[in-house]
Structure formats: structure tokens, C-alpha cells
C-alpha positions as a printed NumPy array, in Angstrom:
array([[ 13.101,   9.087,  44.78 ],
       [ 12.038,  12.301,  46.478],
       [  8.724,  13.632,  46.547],
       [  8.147,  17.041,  46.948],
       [  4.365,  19.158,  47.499],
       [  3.055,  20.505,  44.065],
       [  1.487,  23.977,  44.901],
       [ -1.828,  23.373,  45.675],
       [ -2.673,  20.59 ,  43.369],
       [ -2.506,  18.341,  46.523],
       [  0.096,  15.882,  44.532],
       [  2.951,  14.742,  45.812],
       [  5.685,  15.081,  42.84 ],
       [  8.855,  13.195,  41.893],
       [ 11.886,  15.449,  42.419],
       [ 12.814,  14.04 ,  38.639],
       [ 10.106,  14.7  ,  36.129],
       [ 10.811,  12.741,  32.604],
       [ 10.632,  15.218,  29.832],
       [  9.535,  13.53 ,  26.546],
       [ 10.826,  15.625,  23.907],
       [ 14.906,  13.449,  22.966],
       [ 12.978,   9.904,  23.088],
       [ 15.133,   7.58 ,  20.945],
       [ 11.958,   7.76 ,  18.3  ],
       [ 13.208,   7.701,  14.818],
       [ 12.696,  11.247,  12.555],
       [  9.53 ,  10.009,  10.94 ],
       [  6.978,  12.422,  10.788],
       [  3.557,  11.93 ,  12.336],
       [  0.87 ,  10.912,  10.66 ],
       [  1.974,   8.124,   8.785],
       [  3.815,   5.025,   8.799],
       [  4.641,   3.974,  12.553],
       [  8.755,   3.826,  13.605],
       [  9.634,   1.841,  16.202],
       [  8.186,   3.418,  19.771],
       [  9.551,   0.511,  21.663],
       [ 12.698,   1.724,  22.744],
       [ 11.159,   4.725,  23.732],
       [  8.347,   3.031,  25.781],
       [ 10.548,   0.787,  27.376],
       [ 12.807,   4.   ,  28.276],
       [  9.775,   5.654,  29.76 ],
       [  8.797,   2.782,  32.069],
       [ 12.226,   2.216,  32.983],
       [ 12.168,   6.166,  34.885],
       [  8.544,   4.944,  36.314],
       [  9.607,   2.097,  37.798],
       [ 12.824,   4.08 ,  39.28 ],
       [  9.893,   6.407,  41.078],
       [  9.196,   9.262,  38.425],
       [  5.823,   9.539,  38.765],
       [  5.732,  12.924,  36.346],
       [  5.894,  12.752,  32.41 ],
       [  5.909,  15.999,  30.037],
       [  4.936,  15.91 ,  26.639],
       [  3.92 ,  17.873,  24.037],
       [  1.804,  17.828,  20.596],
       [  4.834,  18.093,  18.109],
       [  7.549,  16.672,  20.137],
       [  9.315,  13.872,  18.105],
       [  7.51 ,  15.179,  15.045],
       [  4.423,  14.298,  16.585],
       [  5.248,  10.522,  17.734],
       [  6.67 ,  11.397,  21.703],
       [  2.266,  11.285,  23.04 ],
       [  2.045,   8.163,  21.472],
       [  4.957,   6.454,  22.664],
       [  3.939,   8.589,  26.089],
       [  0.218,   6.953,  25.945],
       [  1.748,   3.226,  25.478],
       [  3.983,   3.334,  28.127],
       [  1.66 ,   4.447,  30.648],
       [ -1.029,   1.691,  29.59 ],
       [  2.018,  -0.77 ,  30.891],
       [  2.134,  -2.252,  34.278],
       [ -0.815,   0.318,  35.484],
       [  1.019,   3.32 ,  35.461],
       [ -1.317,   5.234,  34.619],
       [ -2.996,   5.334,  37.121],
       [  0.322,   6.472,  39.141],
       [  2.225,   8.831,  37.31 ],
       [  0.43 ,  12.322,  36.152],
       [  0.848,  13.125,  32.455],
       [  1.476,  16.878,  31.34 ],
       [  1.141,  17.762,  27.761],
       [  0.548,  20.923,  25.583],
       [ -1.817,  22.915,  24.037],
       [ -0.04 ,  24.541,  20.878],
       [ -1.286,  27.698,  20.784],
       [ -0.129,  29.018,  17.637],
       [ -2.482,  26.558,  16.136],
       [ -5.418,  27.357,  17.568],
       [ -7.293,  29.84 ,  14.68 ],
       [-10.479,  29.149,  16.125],
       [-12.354,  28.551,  19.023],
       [-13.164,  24.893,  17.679],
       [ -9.532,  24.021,  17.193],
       [ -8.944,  23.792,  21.223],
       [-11.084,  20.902,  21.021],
       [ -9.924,  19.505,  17.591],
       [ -6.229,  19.796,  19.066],
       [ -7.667,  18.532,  22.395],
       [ -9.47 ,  15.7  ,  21.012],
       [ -6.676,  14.046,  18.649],
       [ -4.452,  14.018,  22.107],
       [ -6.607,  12.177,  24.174],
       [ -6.757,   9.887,  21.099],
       [ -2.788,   9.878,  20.973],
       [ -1.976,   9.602,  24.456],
       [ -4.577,   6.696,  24.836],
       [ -6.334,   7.83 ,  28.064],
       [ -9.635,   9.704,  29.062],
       [ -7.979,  12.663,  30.79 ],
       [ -4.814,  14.677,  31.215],
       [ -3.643,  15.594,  34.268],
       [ -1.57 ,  19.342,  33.373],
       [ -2.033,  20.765,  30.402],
       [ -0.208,  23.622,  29.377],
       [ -0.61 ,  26.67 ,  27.139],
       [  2.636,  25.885,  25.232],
       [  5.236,  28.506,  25.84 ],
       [  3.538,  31.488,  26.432],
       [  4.288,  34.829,  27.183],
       [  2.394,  38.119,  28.299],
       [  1.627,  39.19 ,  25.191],
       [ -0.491,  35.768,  24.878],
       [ -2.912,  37.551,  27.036],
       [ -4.385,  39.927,  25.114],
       [ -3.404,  37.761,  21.94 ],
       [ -5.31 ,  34.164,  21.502],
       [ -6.085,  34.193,  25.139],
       [ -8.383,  36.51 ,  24.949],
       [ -9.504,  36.358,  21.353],
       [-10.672,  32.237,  21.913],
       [-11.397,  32.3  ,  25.038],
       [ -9.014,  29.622,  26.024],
       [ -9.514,  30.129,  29.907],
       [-13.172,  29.33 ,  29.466],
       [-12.745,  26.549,  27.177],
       [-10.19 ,  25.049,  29.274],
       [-12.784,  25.308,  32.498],
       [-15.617,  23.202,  30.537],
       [-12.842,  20.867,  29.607],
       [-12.41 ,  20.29 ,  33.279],
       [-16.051,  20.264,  34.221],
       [-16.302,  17.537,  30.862],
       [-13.155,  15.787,  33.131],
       [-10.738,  15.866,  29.911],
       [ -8.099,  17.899,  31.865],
       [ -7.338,  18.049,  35.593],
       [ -5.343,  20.976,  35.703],
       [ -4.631,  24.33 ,  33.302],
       [ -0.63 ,  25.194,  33.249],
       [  1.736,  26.716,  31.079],
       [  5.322,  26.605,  30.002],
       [  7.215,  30.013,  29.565],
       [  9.683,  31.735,  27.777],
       [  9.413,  35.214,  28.232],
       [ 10.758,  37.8  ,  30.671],
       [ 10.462,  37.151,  34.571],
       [  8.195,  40.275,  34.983],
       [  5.822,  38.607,  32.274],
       [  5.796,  35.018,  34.51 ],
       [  4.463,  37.54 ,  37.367],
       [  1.545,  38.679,  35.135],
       [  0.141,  35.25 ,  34.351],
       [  1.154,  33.6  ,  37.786],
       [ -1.459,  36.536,  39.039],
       [ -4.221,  35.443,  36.753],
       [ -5.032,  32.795,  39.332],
       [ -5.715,  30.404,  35.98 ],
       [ -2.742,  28.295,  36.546],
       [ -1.887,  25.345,  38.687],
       [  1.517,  25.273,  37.962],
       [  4.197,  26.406,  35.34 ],
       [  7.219,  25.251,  34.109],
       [  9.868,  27.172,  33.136],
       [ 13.684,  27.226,  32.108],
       [ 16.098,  27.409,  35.259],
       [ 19.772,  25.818,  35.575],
       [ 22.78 ,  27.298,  37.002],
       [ 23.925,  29.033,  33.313],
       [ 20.41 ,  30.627,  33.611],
       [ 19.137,  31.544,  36.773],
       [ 16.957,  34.313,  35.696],
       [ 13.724,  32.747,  36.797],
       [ 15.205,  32.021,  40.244],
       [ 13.012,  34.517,  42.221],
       [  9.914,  34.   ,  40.305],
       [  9.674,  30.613,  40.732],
       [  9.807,  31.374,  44.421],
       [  6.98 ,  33.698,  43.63 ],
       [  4.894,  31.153,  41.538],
       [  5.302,  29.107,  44.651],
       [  3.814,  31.165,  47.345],
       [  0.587,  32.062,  44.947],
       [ -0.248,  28.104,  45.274],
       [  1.866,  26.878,  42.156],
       [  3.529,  23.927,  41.187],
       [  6.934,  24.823,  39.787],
       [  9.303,  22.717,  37.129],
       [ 12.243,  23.589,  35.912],
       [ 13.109,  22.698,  32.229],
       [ 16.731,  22.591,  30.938],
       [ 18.031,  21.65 ,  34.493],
       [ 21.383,  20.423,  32.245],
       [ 21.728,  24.165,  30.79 ],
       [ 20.596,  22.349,  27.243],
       [ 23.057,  20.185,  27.108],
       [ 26.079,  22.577,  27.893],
       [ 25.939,  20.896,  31.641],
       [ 25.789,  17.444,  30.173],
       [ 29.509,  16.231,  30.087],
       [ 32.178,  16.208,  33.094],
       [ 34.757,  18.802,  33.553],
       [ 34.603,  22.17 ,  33.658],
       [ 34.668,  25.545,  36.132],
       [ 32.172,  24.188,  38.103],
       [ 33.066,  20.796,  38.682],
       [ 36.31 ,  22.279,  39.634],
       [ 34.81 ,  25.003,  42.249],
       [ 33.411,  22.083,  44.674],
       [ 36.848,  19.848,  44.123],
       [ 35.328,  17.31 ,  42.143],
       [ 32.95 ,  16.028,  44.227],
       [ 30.13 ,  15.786,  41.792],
       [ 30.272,  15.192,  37.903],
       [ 29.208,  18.818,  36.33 ],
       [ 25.921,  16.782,  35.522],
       [ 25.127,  15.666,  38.519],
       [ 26.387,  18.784,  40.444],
       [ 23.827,  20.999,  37.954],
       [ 20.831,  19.01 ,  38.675],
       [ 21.372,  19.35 ,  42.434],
       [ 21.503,  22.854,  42.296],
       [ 18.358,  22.927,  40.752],
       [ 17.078,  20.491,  43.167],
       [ 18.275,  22.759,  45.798],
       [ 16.091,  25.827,  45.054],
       [ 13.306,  25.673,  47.979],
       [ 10.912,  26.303,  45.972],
       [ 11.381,  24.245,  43.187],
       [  9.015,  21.524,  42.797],
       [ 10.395,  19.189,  40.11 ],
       [ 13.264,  19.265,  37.738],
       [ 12.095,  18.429,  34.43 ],
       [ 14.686,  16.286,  32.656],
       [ 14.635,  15.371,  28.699],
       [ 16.54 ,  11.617,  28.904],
       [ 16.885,  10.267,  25.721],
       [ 19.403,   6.877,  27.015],
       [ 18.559,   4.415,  30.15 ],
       [ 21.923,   5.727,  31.431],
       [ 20.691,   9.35 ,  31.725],
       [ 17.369,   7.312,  33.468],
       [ 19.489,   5.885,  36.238],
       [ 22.049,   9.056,  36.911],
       [ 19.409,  11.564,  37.339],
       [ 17.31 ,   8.991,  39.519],
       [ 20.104,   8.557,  41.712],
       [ 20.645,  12.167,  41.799],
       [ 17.312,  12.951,  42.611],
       [ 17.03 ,  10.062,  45.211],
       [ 19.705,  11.55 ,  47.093],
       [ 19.12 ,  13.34 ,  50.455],
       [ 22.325,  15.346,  50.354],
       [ 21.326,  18.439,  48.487],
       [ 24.114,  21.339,  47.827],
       [ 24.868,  23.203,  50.612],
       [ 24.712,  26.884,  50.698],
       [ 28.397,  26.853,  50.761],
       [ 28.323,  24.848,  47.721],
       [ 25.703,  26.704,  45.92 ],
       [ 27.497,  30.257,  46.87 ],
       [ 31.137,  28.657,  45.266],
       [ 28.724,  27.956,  41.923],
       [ 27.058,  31.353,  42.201],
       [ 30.678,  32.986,  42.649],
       [ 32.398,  30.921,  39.746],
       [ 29.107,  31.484,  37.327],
       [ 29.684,  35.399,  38.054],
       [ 33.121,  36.   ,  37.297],
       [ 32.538,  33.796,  34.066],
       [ 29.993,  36.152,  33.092],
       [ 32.571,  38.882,  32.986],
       [ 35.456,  36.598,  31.498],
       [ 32.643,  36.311,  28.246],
       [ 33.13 ,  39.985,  28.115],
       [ 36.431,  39.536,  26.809],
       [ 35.182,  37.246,  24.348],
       [ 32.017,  38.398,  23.002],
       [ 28.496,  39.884,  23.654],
       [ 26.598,  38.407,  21.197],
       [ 26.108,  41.821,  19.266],
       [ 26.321,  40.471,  16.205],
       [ 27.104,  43.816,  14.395],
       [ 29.791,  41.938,  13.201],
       [ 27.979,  39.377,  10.911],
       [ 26.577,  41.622,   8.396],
       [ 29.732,  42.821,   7.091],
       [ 31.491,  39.796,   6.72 ],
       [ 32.249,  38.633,   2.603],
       [ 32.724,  34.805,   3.512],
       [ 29.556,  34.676,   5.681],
       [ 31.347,  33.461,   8.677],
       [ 28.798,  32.985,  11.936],
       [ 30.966,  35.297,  14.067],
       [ 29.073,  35.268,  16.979],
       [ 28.191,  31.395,  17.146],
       [ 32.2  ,  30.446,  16.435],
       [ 32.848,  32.826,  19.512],
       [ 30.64 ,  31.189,  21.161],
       [ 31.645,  27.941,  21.189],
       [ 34.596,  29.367,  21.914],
       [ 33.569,  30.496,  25.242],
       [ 32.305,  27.641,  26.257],
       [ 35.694,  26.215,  25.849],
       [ 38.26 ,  29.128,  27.042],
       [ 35.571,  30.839,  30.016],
       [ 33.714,  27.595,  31.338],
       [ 36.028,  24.146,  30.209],
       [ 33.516,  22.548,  28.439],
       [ 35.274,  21.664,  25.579],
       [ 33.27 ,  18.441,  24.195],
       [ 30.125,  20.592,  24.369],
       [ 31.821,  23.495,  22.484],
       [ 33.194,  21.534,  19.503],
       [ 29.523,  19.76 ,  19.392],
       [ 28.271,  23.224,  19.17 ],
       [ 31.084,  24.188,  16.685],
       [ 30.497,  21.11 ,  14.435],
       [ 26.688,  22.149,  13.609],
       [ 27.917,  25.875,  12.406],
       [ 27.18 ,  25.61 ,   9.124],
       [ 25.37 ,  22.083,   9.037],
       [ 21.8  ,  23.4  ,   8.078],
       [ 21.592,  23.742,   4.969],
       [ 18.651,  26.154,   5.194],
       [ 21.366,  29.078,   6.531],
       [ 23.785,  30.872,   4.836],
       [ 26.782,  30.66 ,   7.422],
       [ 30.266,  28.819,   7.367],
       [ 32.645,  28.117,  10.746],
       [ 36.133,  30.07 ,  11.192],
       [ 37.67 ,  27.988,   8.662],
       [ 36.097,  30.42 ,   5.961],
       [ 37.56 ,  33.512,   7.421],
       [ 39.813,  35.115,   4.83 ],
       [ 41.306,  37.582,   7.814],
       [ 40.173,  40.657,   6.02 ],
       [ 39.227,  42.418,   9.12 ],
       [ 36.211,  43.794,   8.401],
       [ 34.334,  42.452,  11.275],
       [ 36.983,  44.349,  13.651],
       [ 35.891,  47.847,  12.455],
       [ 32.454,  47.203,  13.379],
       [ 32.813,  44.97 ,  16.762],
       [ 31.852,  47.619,  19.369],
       [ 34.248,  46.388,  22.163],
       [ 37.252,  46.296,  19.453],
       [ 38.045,  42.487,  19.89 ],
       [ 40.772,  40.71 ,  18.057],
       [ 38.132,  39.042,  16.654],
       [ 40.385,  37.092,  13.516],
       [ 43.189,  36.213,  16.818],
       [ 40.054,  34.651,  18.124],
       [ 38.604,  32.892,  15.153],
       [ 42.262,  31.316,  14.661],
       [ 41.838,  30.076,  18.342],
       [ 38.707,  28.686,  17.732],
       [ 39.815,  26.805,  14.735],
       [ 43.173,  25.455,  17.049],
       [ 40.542,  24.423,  19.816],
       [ 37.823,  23.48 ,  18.448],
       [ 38.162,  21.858,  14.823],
       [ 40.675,  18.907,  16.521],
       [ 39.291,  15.657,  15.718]])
């Protein structure tokens, strides 16, 4: 495993951090009666003993069960006292000044331990500022938490514009911050370079584009010959920014464990003939999705079957523009699957045309359905 400096902190971090939100933790909500954390605890200590010495949790992940599981694996084996734990501060339910500590409190409890190492102000974004921020004063409380010793360091995961990471980077409040970065979305690219030289720690969430990176094949795999899995090849370009700390990793099988430690115990990073080839291939795919669709969305309103137009094209782009086909008919499958929206898959589409009067780059937009029920709807 590599180890890489973390900002100013003075802690050496694992090039792999082990996110802790797809734990194989059955959907049983938290409180109440226990599921089976074993797995999960077992999957944990199986990316600590293969040198991730970084965990990242939060208060709701696994419907509140991923701290606990979290807290039992790092009683195991000592690891405690080796691997920093990052968790999150929720701040959307914080209504009072008392509820930091309330919130606070029932973590500690859940994670089993006296102290935690990062915590973060769970994705914030400027506007959090002038917003809770400043109306509990959260910077304050989180200062006597670390003169009480219950955190180490004050962090924060983001969201929001790149401009807005700039504004709370120069609060000087933070030790470190994670954010989303993968080679789908590079937007953060320079401000994690900026987060850097102002002392931070940096982590990159989503290193696997969300899951759209996960499965082999594909434009990118293609652009370096096949050399690396599109996987593999995505976490080493995030592992390739200089200065990226950590790639934050959500591993939910012990299979996903040992590829991403092998990845990130490898001292052959991309070079910047490799990472220009990505860079070039992720560009002109950018314009091919032009061709397919913006994401406007003027076109749902108006359609009589209810027909998710702009998810269905999509998935479709993911197929026709980038070659990831199994992640595009995953993503296809679950249009329509929550039974909480009103929306149905191309199947519905009656080929009235309505949706082509009001598409502002005049697509063929019922030639494309029909190719997205051809592509995508195969077994």
C-alpha cells in the first residue's frame, strides 16, 4: 500500500481509503433489532489488514448501522489504534446548538471509541456559511470538542460548485475535505490542488464515477490498448493527481477489497501520456452526448405516457458515447422501479411526438427511444 502526506495533519495516509457507505449490512433500519454486521466487519478488517489505514463513515449510512459495524471492526486485532476513522456531522439535523453534542454523543457511543479522528460537516456548501454555521456556532463547538479530545480534526465533504470549495478551504477551519473527483467528473481537479497548498488533506469520493467506471470495456479502456480494466485504469487516474491525498473507495465485496489494494499498491501510476489519451477521449465524448441529449428536460413535461426522457437517453449514452453497456441497462432497469415517481422507460412511448416539438436541439428523440429499447431492454 502507498502512503501519501495528509496536508498538515502530520499523518501519513493510505492511497486507498475504505468508504463505508455499500457494506453488505442488510436494509434494517437503525434503532432496532440488530442484522447481521459480521460480514461487514470482517470486510472492513480484511482492507486493514491489506494496509488501509483510513475508514469513512457517516451517521445515516446503511440506515444508520455502517458506525456500528465501523466501531466493531476497529476494536479487532488493535486497529484502532492504527487506522484513523472519519465520520459525519449531519448538519441538516442540527436545530440547536445542543444537538451537535446529542448527534456527537450517540456516535462516539456507535462507533465504540473515545475520539474521532476527522469529522466532517456532511456535504456542505457555501451557503452553509451563513446558514447553520453561523447560526450554531458549529466552528466553536467543534473547537471545545477538540479541547474535550472527542474529535482530532474538523473536515468536510462537498458538493457544491468549485468556487464555493475555495470559500471554505479559506476559512482556515478545515484539516482536510473530501470531495467528488473521477475521470467522468473532473471538475474539482484544480481545487483540490488548491485545498492542498492551504495545508489540506484531500480525498476523492466516487473515484469509480458511481459505479459507471465499475465494469470492463469501454472508450477508455480502449484509448490505453487494454492495458488496464476501466476500473482499475479510473482509480489510477485518480491516484495520479499530485495532489490528491487518498482515493476514497465505497467496497461493498472482498473482491473490490483486493483489486483496489492492488491498484493502490502499485508504483506505476498513469503516465502523462496516458492521462492526456483519457483527457482527449473524455472530451470528444462530451461533445458526442451533444448529439444525444443535454439533460434539458423540457421534454418531460409534455409527455402523456410519462416517459423519463432524459434518464432513458441517458442510459443510452452511456451505451452508444462511452461502451458501457452493463452499466447503462443497470441504469435503464431502475427507470421506473420507485414506486414513489411517476415515470415509465421507452417501452411506454406511444411515438406521438410531442417531446420533439419542445426538445431545443430538435433530436429524433422517438428514433432514439426505439434504440434504447433495442440496446438496452435485451435480457
Amino acid at each position: 500500500m502507498q502512503y501519501r502526506k495528509f496536508g498538515t495533519t502530520g499523518f501519513e495516509i493510505s492511497a486507498l481509503g475504505f468508504g463505508a457507505m455499500r457494506l453488505p449490512i442488510p436494509d434494517t433500519p437503525y434503532p432496532g433489532p440488530e442484522p447481521d454486521l459480521e460480514p461487514a466487519v470482517e470486510l472492513l478488517c480484511r482492507g486493514f489488514a491489506a494496509g488501509i489505514n483510513y475508514v469513512d463513515t457517516a451517521y445515516f449510512y446503511c440506515r444508520g448501522w455502517s458506525e456500528v459495524a465501523v466501531g466493531r471492526a476497529l476494536q479487532r486485532d488493535g486497529w484502532r489504534d492504527r487506522v484513523r476513522l472519519s465520520t459525519k456531522l449531519p448538519l441538516g439535523d442540527v436545530k440547536k446548538a445542543d444537538d451537535f453534542w446529542r448527534i456527537l454523543e450517540d456516535q462516539l457511543r456507535k462507533l465504540d471509541t473515545t475520539h474521532i479522528d476527522f469529522y466532517h460537516l456532511h456535504g456542505i456548501g457555501e451557503a452553509a456559511l451563513t446558514g447553520p454555521i453561523r447560526e450554531f456556532g458549529i466552528f466553536k463547538l467543534a473547537e471545545k470538542a477538540r479541547d474535550r479530545g472527542l474529535i482530532r480534526h474538523l473536515s468536510f465533504s462537498f458538493h457544491d460548485r468549485p468556487e464555493a470549495m475555495k470559500t471554505l478551504v479559506d476559512t482556515g477551519e478545515f484539516s482536510s475535505v473530501l470531495c467528488q473527483y473521477n475521470l467522468l467528473d473532473p471538475v474539482n481537479e484544480e481545487m483540490i490542488s488548491y485545498a492542498a497548498g492551504r495545508g489540506l488533506g484531500t480525498v476523492a469520493m466516487g473515484p469509480v464515477g458511481g459505479g459507471r467506471l465499475a465494469f470492463a470495456g469501454g472508450v477508455f479502456q480502449d484509448a490505453l490498448g487494454g492495458k488496464f480494466t476501466t476500473p482499475e485504469l479510473a482509480l489510477r487516474y485518480v491516484l495520479s493527481h499530485p495532489d490528491l491525498s487518498c482515493a476514497l473507495s465505497g467496497m461493498g465485496t472482498a473482491q473490490m477489497v483486493d483489486d483496489n489494494a492492488r491498484v493502490a499498491d502499485s508504483r506505476e501510476p498513469l503516465s502523462a501520456e496516458e492521462r492526456r489519451a483519457l483527457v482527449e477521449v473524455r472530451e470528444k465524448c462530451s461533445e458526442l452526448r451533444k448529439l444525444y441529449c443535454t439533460g434539458c428536460a423540457y421534454c418531460r413535461p409534455v409527455c402523456p405516457q410519462e416517459v423519463q426522457i432524459p434518464a432513458v437517453l441517458e442510459a443510452l449514452i452511456y451505451d452508444q458515447v462511452y461502451g458501457f453497456t452493463e452499466h447503462a441497462r443497470n441504469r435503464y432497469r431502475q427507470i421506473g422501479s420507485n414506486p414513489e415517481k411517476v415515470e415509465r422507460n421507452a417501452s411506454a412511448c406511444i411515438g406521438c411526438g410531442r417531446c420533439e416539438t419542445k426538445c431545443p436541439q430538435k433530436l429524433p428523440i422517438r428514433q432514439l427511444l426505439a434504440r434504447a429499447r433495442e440496446r438496452l431492454e435485451q435480457a
